[in-house]
């Protein structure tokens, strides 16, 4: 018996024991997620804030920039997300981030490539880093997996231009001001940033605190442009 035969036998037994299911709802099927879950992902489109990508009510008279970008402009030149954080997209991101479903990196990157290409040309992609302790626990950095898939689709190099200098507790429940205070000084910029247009990749744009802080560092290190790229962003009361 050859090694490849043994591998095939093992894979065959595994798929008998654990037939492929939708990573979001568990329906038996071959793709990473099913059509119903794909359709439940709400895309974001224009009209939106030219800078942070916050979607505006299409029926109201939309300004160019949202209130926050006018009163407290971020350092990134633009932020784009493929969809709203909610429903099956939220479940897919949770499976990708917390349940070890790495196979979601490719379809989630395809969702971004489809719905939210950078509005200005970029030279390379860099992921928002995880603290090494958290990355060791999770086994991977979901933002790096996403950046690698996007890099392959957009033919862009992926470079680790930022590192985490401090671990911070999960931020999900914290108000915006507290998040901003927490992320301040939690990252540091490396070399190779000056003069380049950089796509900064993360999973979710929530209050934008992390993306604002990373963009601030990239710009301070000489980046010519920064575009924040995420799978989803919160809109409305969860922001
Ligand atoms: Zn499903
Ligand atoms: Zn804005």
mmCIF file of C-alpha atoms and ligand atoms in Angstrom:
data_model
loop_
_atom_site.group_PDB
_atom_site.id
_atom_site.type_symbol
_atom_site.label_atom_id
_atom_site.label_comp_id
_atom_site.label_asym_id
_atom_site.label_seq_id
_atom_site.Cartn_x
_atom_site.Cartn_y
_atom_site.Cartn_z
ATOM 1 C CA UNK A 1 0.000 0.000 0.000
ATOM 2 C CA UNK A 2 1.348 3.400 -0.991
ATOM 3 C CA UNK A 3 1.292 6.462 1.206
ATOM 4 C CA UNK A 4 -1.110 8.253 -1.146
ATOM 5 C CA UNK A 5 -3.495 5.280 -1.033
ATOM 6 C CA UNK A 6 -3.427 5.468 2.752
ATOM 7 C CA UNK A 7 -4.149 9.205 2.610
ATOM 8 C CA UNK A 8 -7.095 8.605 0.282
ATOM 9 C CA UNK A 9 -8.384 5.871 2.539
ATOM 10 C CA UNK A 10 -8.075 8.159 5.575
ATOM 11 C CA UNK A 11 -9.834 11.044 3.782
ATOM 12 C CA UNK A 12 -12.582 8.699 2.602
ATOM 13 C CA UNK A 13 -13.159 7.385 6.120
ATOM 14 C CA UNK A 14 -13.118 10.900 7.544
ATOM 15 C CA UNK A 15 -15.735 12.145 5.076
ATOM 16 C CA UNK A 16 -17.919 9.120 5.910
ATOM 17 C CA UNK A 17 -17.613 9.902 9.597
ATOM 18 C CA UNK A 18 -17.746 13.683 9.196
ATOM 19 C CA UNK A 19 -19.492 14.507 5.911
ATOM 20 C CA UNK A 20 -18.803 18.088 4.710
ATOM 21 C CA UNK A 21 -21.242 20.592 6.108
ATOM 22 C CA UNK A 22 -21.902 24.303 5.719
ATOM 23 C CA UNK A 23 -19.511 25.969 8.182
ATOM 24 C CA UNK A 24 -22.261 28.411 9.129
ATOM 25 C CA UNK A 25 -25.517 26.458 9.522
ATOM 26 C CA UNK A 26 -24.337 22.838 9.440
ATOM 27 C CA UNK A 27 -26.381 21.761 6.391
ATOM 28 C CA UNK A 28 -24.788 18.792 4.639
ATOM 29 C CA UNK A 29 -23.132 19.981 1.433
ATOM 30 C CA UNK A 30 -19.768 20.234 -0.338
ATOM 31 C CA UNK A 31 -19.065 23.989 -0.414
ATOM 32 C CA UNK A 32 -17.669 25.769 2.644
ATOM 33 C CA UNK A 33 -21.018 27.474 3.125
ATOM 34 C CA UNK A 34 -24.410 26.857 1.576
ATOM 35 C CA UNK A 35 -26.378 29.049 -0.840
ATOM 36 C CA UNK A 36 -28.867 30.107 1.843
ATOM 37 C CA UNK A 37 -26.048 31.334 4.100
ATOM 38 C CA UNK A 38 -24.358 33.086 1.186
ATOM 39 C CA UNK A 39 -27.615 34.863 0.376
ATOM 40 C CA UNK A 40 -28.008 35.861 4.033
ATOM 41 C CA UNK A 41 -24.801 37.904 3.841
ATOM 42 C CA UNK A 42 -25.813 41.541 3.426
ATOM 43 C CA UNK A 43 -23.428 43.385 1.115
ATOM 44 C CA UNK A 44 -22.447 46.995 1.635
ATOM 45 C CA UNK A 45 -22.510 49.403 -1.287
ATOM 46 C CA UNK A 46 -22.834 53.064 -2.193
ATOM 47 C CA UNK A 47 -23.916 55.533 -0.975
ATOM 48 C CA UNK A 48 -21.311 55.384 1.757
ATOM 49 C CA UNK A 49 -18.849 57.667 3.535
ATOM 50 C CA UNK A 50 -16.009 58.275 1.048
ATOM 51 C CA UNK A 51 -13.499 57.747 3.829
ATOM 52 C CA UNK A 52 -14.644 55.077 6.303
ATOM 53 C CA UNK A 53 -17.200 53.342 4.067
ATOM 54 C CA UNK A 54 -20.111 53.709 6.503
ATOM 55 C CA UNK A 55 -23.236 53.060 4.411
ATOM 56 C CA UNK A 56 -25.750 55.916 4.248
ATOM 57 C CA UNK A 57 -29.506 55.715 3.889
ATOM 58 C CA UNK A 58 -29.938 55.619 0.087
ATOM 59 C CA UNK A 59 -33.168 57.624 0.367
ATOM 60 C CA UNK A 60 -31.672 60.480 2.376
ATOM 61 C CA UNK A 61 -29.400 63.181 0.968
ATOM 62 C CA UNK A 62 -25.987 61.606 1.586
ATOM 63 C CA UNK A 63 -23.036 63.811 2.546
ATOM 64 C CA UNK A 64 -19.574 62.914 1.240
ATOM 65 C CA UNK A 65 -18.226 62.103 4.701
ATOM 66 C CA UNK A 66 -19.919 60.787 7.831
ATOM 67 C CA UNK A 67 -20.134 62.784 11.029
ATOM 68 C CA UNK A 68 -17.227 60.918 12.658
ATOM 69 C CA UNK A 69 -14.852 61.318 9.692
ATOM 70 C CA UNK A 70 -15.650 65.051 9.630
ATOM 71 C CA UNK A 71 -15.121 65.644 13.347
ATOM 72 C CA UNK A 72 -12.273 63.173 13.940
ATOM 73 C CA UNK A 73 -10.767 62.077 10.595
ATOM 74 C CA UNK A 74 -8.986 58.701 10.638
ATOM 75 C CA UNK A 75 -5.469 58.297 9.253
ATOM 76 C CA UNK A 76 -6.564 55.739 6.655
ATOM 77 C CA UNK A 77 -7.515 57.198 3.279
ATOM 78 C CA UNK A 78 -10.392 54.766 2.870
ATOM 79 C CA UNK A 79 -11.960 51.762 4.580
ATOM 80 C CA UNK A 80 -14.006 49.203 2.703
ATOM 81 C CA UNK A 81 -15.943 46.162 3.914
ATOM 82 C CA UNK A 82 -17.758 43.508 1.918
ATOM 83 C CA UNK A 83 -20.853 43.303 4.100
ATOM 84 C CA UNK A 84 -22.698 44.216 7.254
ATOM 85 C CA UNK A 85 -21.658 42.439 10.425
ATOM 86 C CA UNK A 86 -24.745 40.385 11.195
ATOM 87 C CA UNK A 87 -26.711 37.278 10.197
ATOM 88 C CA UNK A 88 -24.838 34.532 8.397
ATOM 89 C CA UNK A 89 -21.809 36.760 7.734
ATOM 90 C CA UNK A 90 -21.321 37.197 11.480
ATOM 91 C CA UNK A 91 -21.640 33.431 11.985
ATOM 92 C CA UNK A 92 -19.164 32.751 9.177
ATOM 93 C CA UNK A 93 -16.637 35.178 10.712
ATOM 94 C CA UNK A 94 -17.095 33.532 14.124
ATOM 95 C CA UNK A 95 -16.463 30.081 12.622
ATOM 96 C CA UNK A 96 -13.384 31.456 10.812
ATOM 97 C CA UNK A 97 -12.044 33.230 13.886
ATOM 98 C CA UNK A 98 -12.993 31.103 16.851
ATOM 99 C CA UNK A 99 -13.880 27.613 15.582
ATOM 100 C CA UNK A 100 -10.750 26.979 13.541
ATOM 101 C CA UNK A 101 -12.506 26.847 10.137
ATOM 102 C CA UNK A 102 -9.499 28.099 8.169
ATOM 103 C CA UNK A 103 -11.120 26.968 4.924
ATOM 104 C CA UNK A 104 -13.361 30.049 5.206
ATOM 105 C CA UNK A 105 -10.382 32.318 4.376
ATOM 106 C CA UNK A 106 -10.752 31.748 0.613
ATOM 107 C CA UNK A 107 -14.526 32.340 0.223
ATOM 108 C CA UNK A 108 -14.448 35.308 2.639
ATOM 109 C CA UNK A 109 -11.535 36.831 0.699
ATOM 110 C CA UNK A 110 -13.496 36.239 -2.521
ATOM 111 C CA UNK A 111 -16.420 38.110 -0.961
ATOM 112 C CA UNK A 112 -14.123 41.099 -0.323
ATOM 113 C CA UNK A 113 -12.549 40.887 -3.794
ATOM 114 C CA UNK A 114 -16.060 40.910 -5.283
ATOM 115 C CA UNK A 115 -17.731 43.551 -3.181
ATOM 116 C CA UNK A 116 -15.047 45.805 -1.763
ATOM 117 C CA UNK A 117 -11.966 46.280 -3.961
ATOM 118 C CA UNK A 118 -9.695 49.113 -2.738
ATOM 119 C CA UNK A 119 -10.861 52.426 -4.221
ATOM 120 C CA UNK A 120 -7.221 53.484 -4.786
ATOM 121 C CA UNK A 121 -4.278 51.408 -6.095
ATOM 122 C CA UNK A 122 -2.226 49.689 -3.389
ATOM 123 C CA UNK A 123 1.271 48.163 -3.477
ATOM 124 C CA UNK A 124 1.011 45.490 -0.803
ATOM 125 C CA UNK A 125 -1.192 44.022 1.916
ATOM 126 C CA UNK A 126 -0.439 43.795 5.604
ATOM 127 C CA UNK A 127 -2.527 42.009 8.236
ATOM 128 C CA UNK A 128 -3.443 43.495 11.619
ATOM 129 C CA UNK A 129 -1.217 41.371 13.881
ATOM 130 C CA UNK A 130 -2.424 39.308 16.807
ATOM 131 C CA UNK A 131 -0.409 39.231 19.993
ATOM 132 C CA UNK A 132 1.947 36.197 19.753
ATOM 133 C CA UNK A 133 0.332 34.660 22.862
ATOM 134 C CA UNK A 134 -3.141 34.847 21.345
ATOM 135 C CA UNK A 135 -1.901 33.624 17.965
ATOM 136 C CA UNK A 136 -0.226 30.637 19.654
ATOM 137 C CA UNK A 137 -3.506 29.815 21.406
ATOM 138 C CA UNK A 138 -5.625 30.116 18.248
ATOM 139 C CA UNK A 139 -2.997 28.515 16.018
ATOM 140 C CA UNK A 140 -3.296 31.185 13.339
ATOM 141 C CA UNK A 141 -3.973 34.847 12.704
ATOM 142 C CA UNK A 142 -7.250 35.057 10.780
ATOM 143 C CA UNK A 143 -6.263 38.449 9.308
ATOM 144 C CA UNK A 144 -3.053 37.012 7.881
ATOM 145 C CA UNK A 145 -4.917 34.054 6.286
ATOM 146 C CA UNK A 146 -7.335 36.546 4.778
ATOM 147 C CA UNK A 147 -4.510 38.812 3.542
ATOM 148 C CA UNK A 148 -2.761 35.828 1.927
ATOM 149 C CA UNK A 149 -5.916 34.800 0.058
ATOM 150 C CA UNK A 150 -6.555 38.404 -1.022
ATOM 151 C CA UNK A 151 -2.921 38.793 -2.079
ATOM 152 C CA UNK A 152 -3.255 35.710 -4.282
ATOM 153 C CA UNK A 153 -6.466 37.077 -5.844
ATOM 154 C CA UNK A 154 -5.170 40.615 -6.367
ATOM 155 C CA UNK A 155 -1.541 39.600 -7.188
ATOM 156 C CA UNK A 156 -0.196 41.696 -4.319
ATOM 157 C CA UNK A 157 2.599 40.779 -1.891
ATOM 158 C CA UNK A 158 1.674 40.255 1.760
ATOM 159 C CA UNK A 159 4.162 41.702 4.230
ATOM 160 C CA UNK A 160 4.193 41.802 8.018
ATOM 161 C CA UNK A 161 4.691 45.535 8.480
ATOM 162 C CA UNK A 162 3.193 45.797 11.970
ATOM 163 C CA UNK A 163 3.669 43.890 15.174
ATOM 164 C CA UNK A 164 1.796 43.693 18.418
ATOM 165 C CA UNK A 165 3.684 45.044 21.384
ATOM 166 C CA UNK A 166 1.038 44.523 24.027
ATOM 167 C CA UNK A 167 -1.795 42.043 24.504
ATOM 168 C CA UNK A 168 -5.172 43.637 25.060
ATOM 169 C CA UNK A 169 -8.317 41.920 26.303
ATOM 170 C CA UNK A 170 -11.147 41.283 23.815
ATOM 171 C CA UNK A 171 -12.666 44.654 22.975
ATOM 172 C CA UNK A 172 -16.066 43.638 21.704
ATOM 173 C CA UNK A 173 -18.138 44.945 24.591
ATOM 174 C CA UNK A 174 -16.180 48.138 25.254
ATOM 175 C CA UNK A 175 -17.297 51.630 24.286
ATOM 176 C CA UNK A 176 -15.411 53.487 21.583
ATOM 177 C CA UNK A 177 -13.377 55.763 23.879
ATOM 178 C CA UNK A 178 -12.163 52.851 25.964
ATOM 179 C CA UNK A 179 -11.194 50.873 22.854
ATOM 180 C CA UNK A 180 -9.163 53.794 21.567
ATOM 181 C CA UNK A 181 -7.314 54.121 24.862
ATOM 182 C CA UNK A 182 -6.641 50.368 24.943
ATOM 183 C CA UNK A 183 -5.187 50.075 21.451
ATOM 184 C CA UNK A 184 -2.959 53.124 21.833
ATOM 185 C CA UNK A 185 0.615 51.814 21.969
ATOM 186 C CA UNK A 186 -0.455 48.189 21.404
ATOM 187 C CA UNK A 187 1.244 48.035 17.968
ATOM 188 C CA UNK A 188 4.552 49.053 16.429
ATOM 189 C CA UNK A 189 5.539 49.615 12.802
ATOM 190 C CA UNK A 190 8.442 47.765 11.152
ATOM 191 C CA UNK A 191 10.573 48.618 8.098
ATOM 192 C CA UNK A 192 9.673 48.852 4.435
ATOM 193 C CA UNK A 193 6.661 51.155 4.828
ATOM 194 C CA UNK A 194 7.913 54.532 3.525
ATOM 195 C CA UNK A 195 6.433 55.648 0.223
ATOM 196 C CA UNK A 196 4.128 52.659 -0.197
ATOM 197 C CA UNK A 197 0.369 52.414 -0.565
ATOM 198 C CA UNK A 198 -0.756 49.751 1.887
ATOM 199 C CA UNK A 199 -3.886 47.645 2.233
ATOM 200 C CA UNK A 200 -4.439 46.982 5.939
ATOM 201 C CA UNK A 201 -6.413 43.754 6.382
ATOM 202 C CA UNK A 202 -8.603 42.836 9.368
ATOM 203 C CA UNK A 203 -11.719 40.727 9.890
ATOM 204 C CA UNK A 204 -14.267 43.246 11.193
ATOM 205 C CA UNK A 205 -14.487 47.035 11.338
ATOM 206 C CA UNK A 206 -16.300 47.665 14.607
ATOM 207 C CA UNK A 207 -15.503 51.081 16.045
ATOM 208 C CA UNK A 208 -12.462 51.388 13.792
ATOM 209 C CA UNK A 209 -10.147 51.881 16.811
ATOM 210 C CA UNK A 210 -7.649 49.184 15.798
ATOM 211 C CA UNK A 211 -7.642 50.212 12.136
ATOM 212 C CA UNK A 212 -7.261 53.865 13.102
ATOM 213 C CA UNK A 213 -4.296 53.100 15.372
ATOM 214 C CA UNK A 214 -2.568 50.822 12.803
ATOM 215 C CA UNK A 215 -3.131 53.429 10.070
ATOM 216 C CA UNK A 216 -1.695 56.132 12.300
ATOM 217 C CA UNK A 217 1.487 54.063 12.713
ATOM 218 C CA UNK A 218 1.735 53.212 9.006
ATOM 219 C CA UNK A 219 1.358 56.881 8.061
ATOM 220 C CA UNK A 220 3.859 57.956 10.732
ATOM 221 C CA UNK A 221 6.319 55.441 9.193
ATOM 222 C CA UNK A 222 5.851 57.107 5.804
ATOM 223 C CA UNK A 223 3.083 55.097 4.062
ATOM 224 C CA UNK A 224 1.786 57.136 1.110
ATOM 225 C CA UNK A 225 -1.771 55.743 1.365
ATOM 226 C CA UNK A 226 -3.572 53.322 3.661
ATOM 227 C CA UNK A 227 -6.764 51.467 2.779
ATOM 228 C CA UNK A 228 -8.400 49.428 5.548
ATOM 229 C CA UNK A 229 -9.978 46.255 4.141
ATOM 230 C CA UNK A 230 -12.332 44.058 6.168
ATOM 231 C CA UNK A 231 -14.866 41.310 5.600
ATOM 232 C CA UNK A 232 -17.576 43.143 7.504
ATOM 233 C CA UNK A 233 -18.361 46.282 9.421
ATOM 234 C CA UNK A 234 -20.894 47.037 12.086
ATOM 235 C CA UNK A 235 -23.585 49.497 11.102
ATOM 236 C CA UNK A 236 -26.024 51.157 13.454
ATOM 237 C CA UNK A 237 -26.483 50.491 17.138
ATOM 238 C CA UNK A 238 -23.698 47.910 17.468
ATOM 239 C CA UNK A 239 -21.114 50.408 16.237
HETATM 240 ZN ZN1 LIG B 1 -25.506 27.284 5.590
HETATM 241 ZN ZN1 LIG B 2 -16.790 58.050 7.695
#
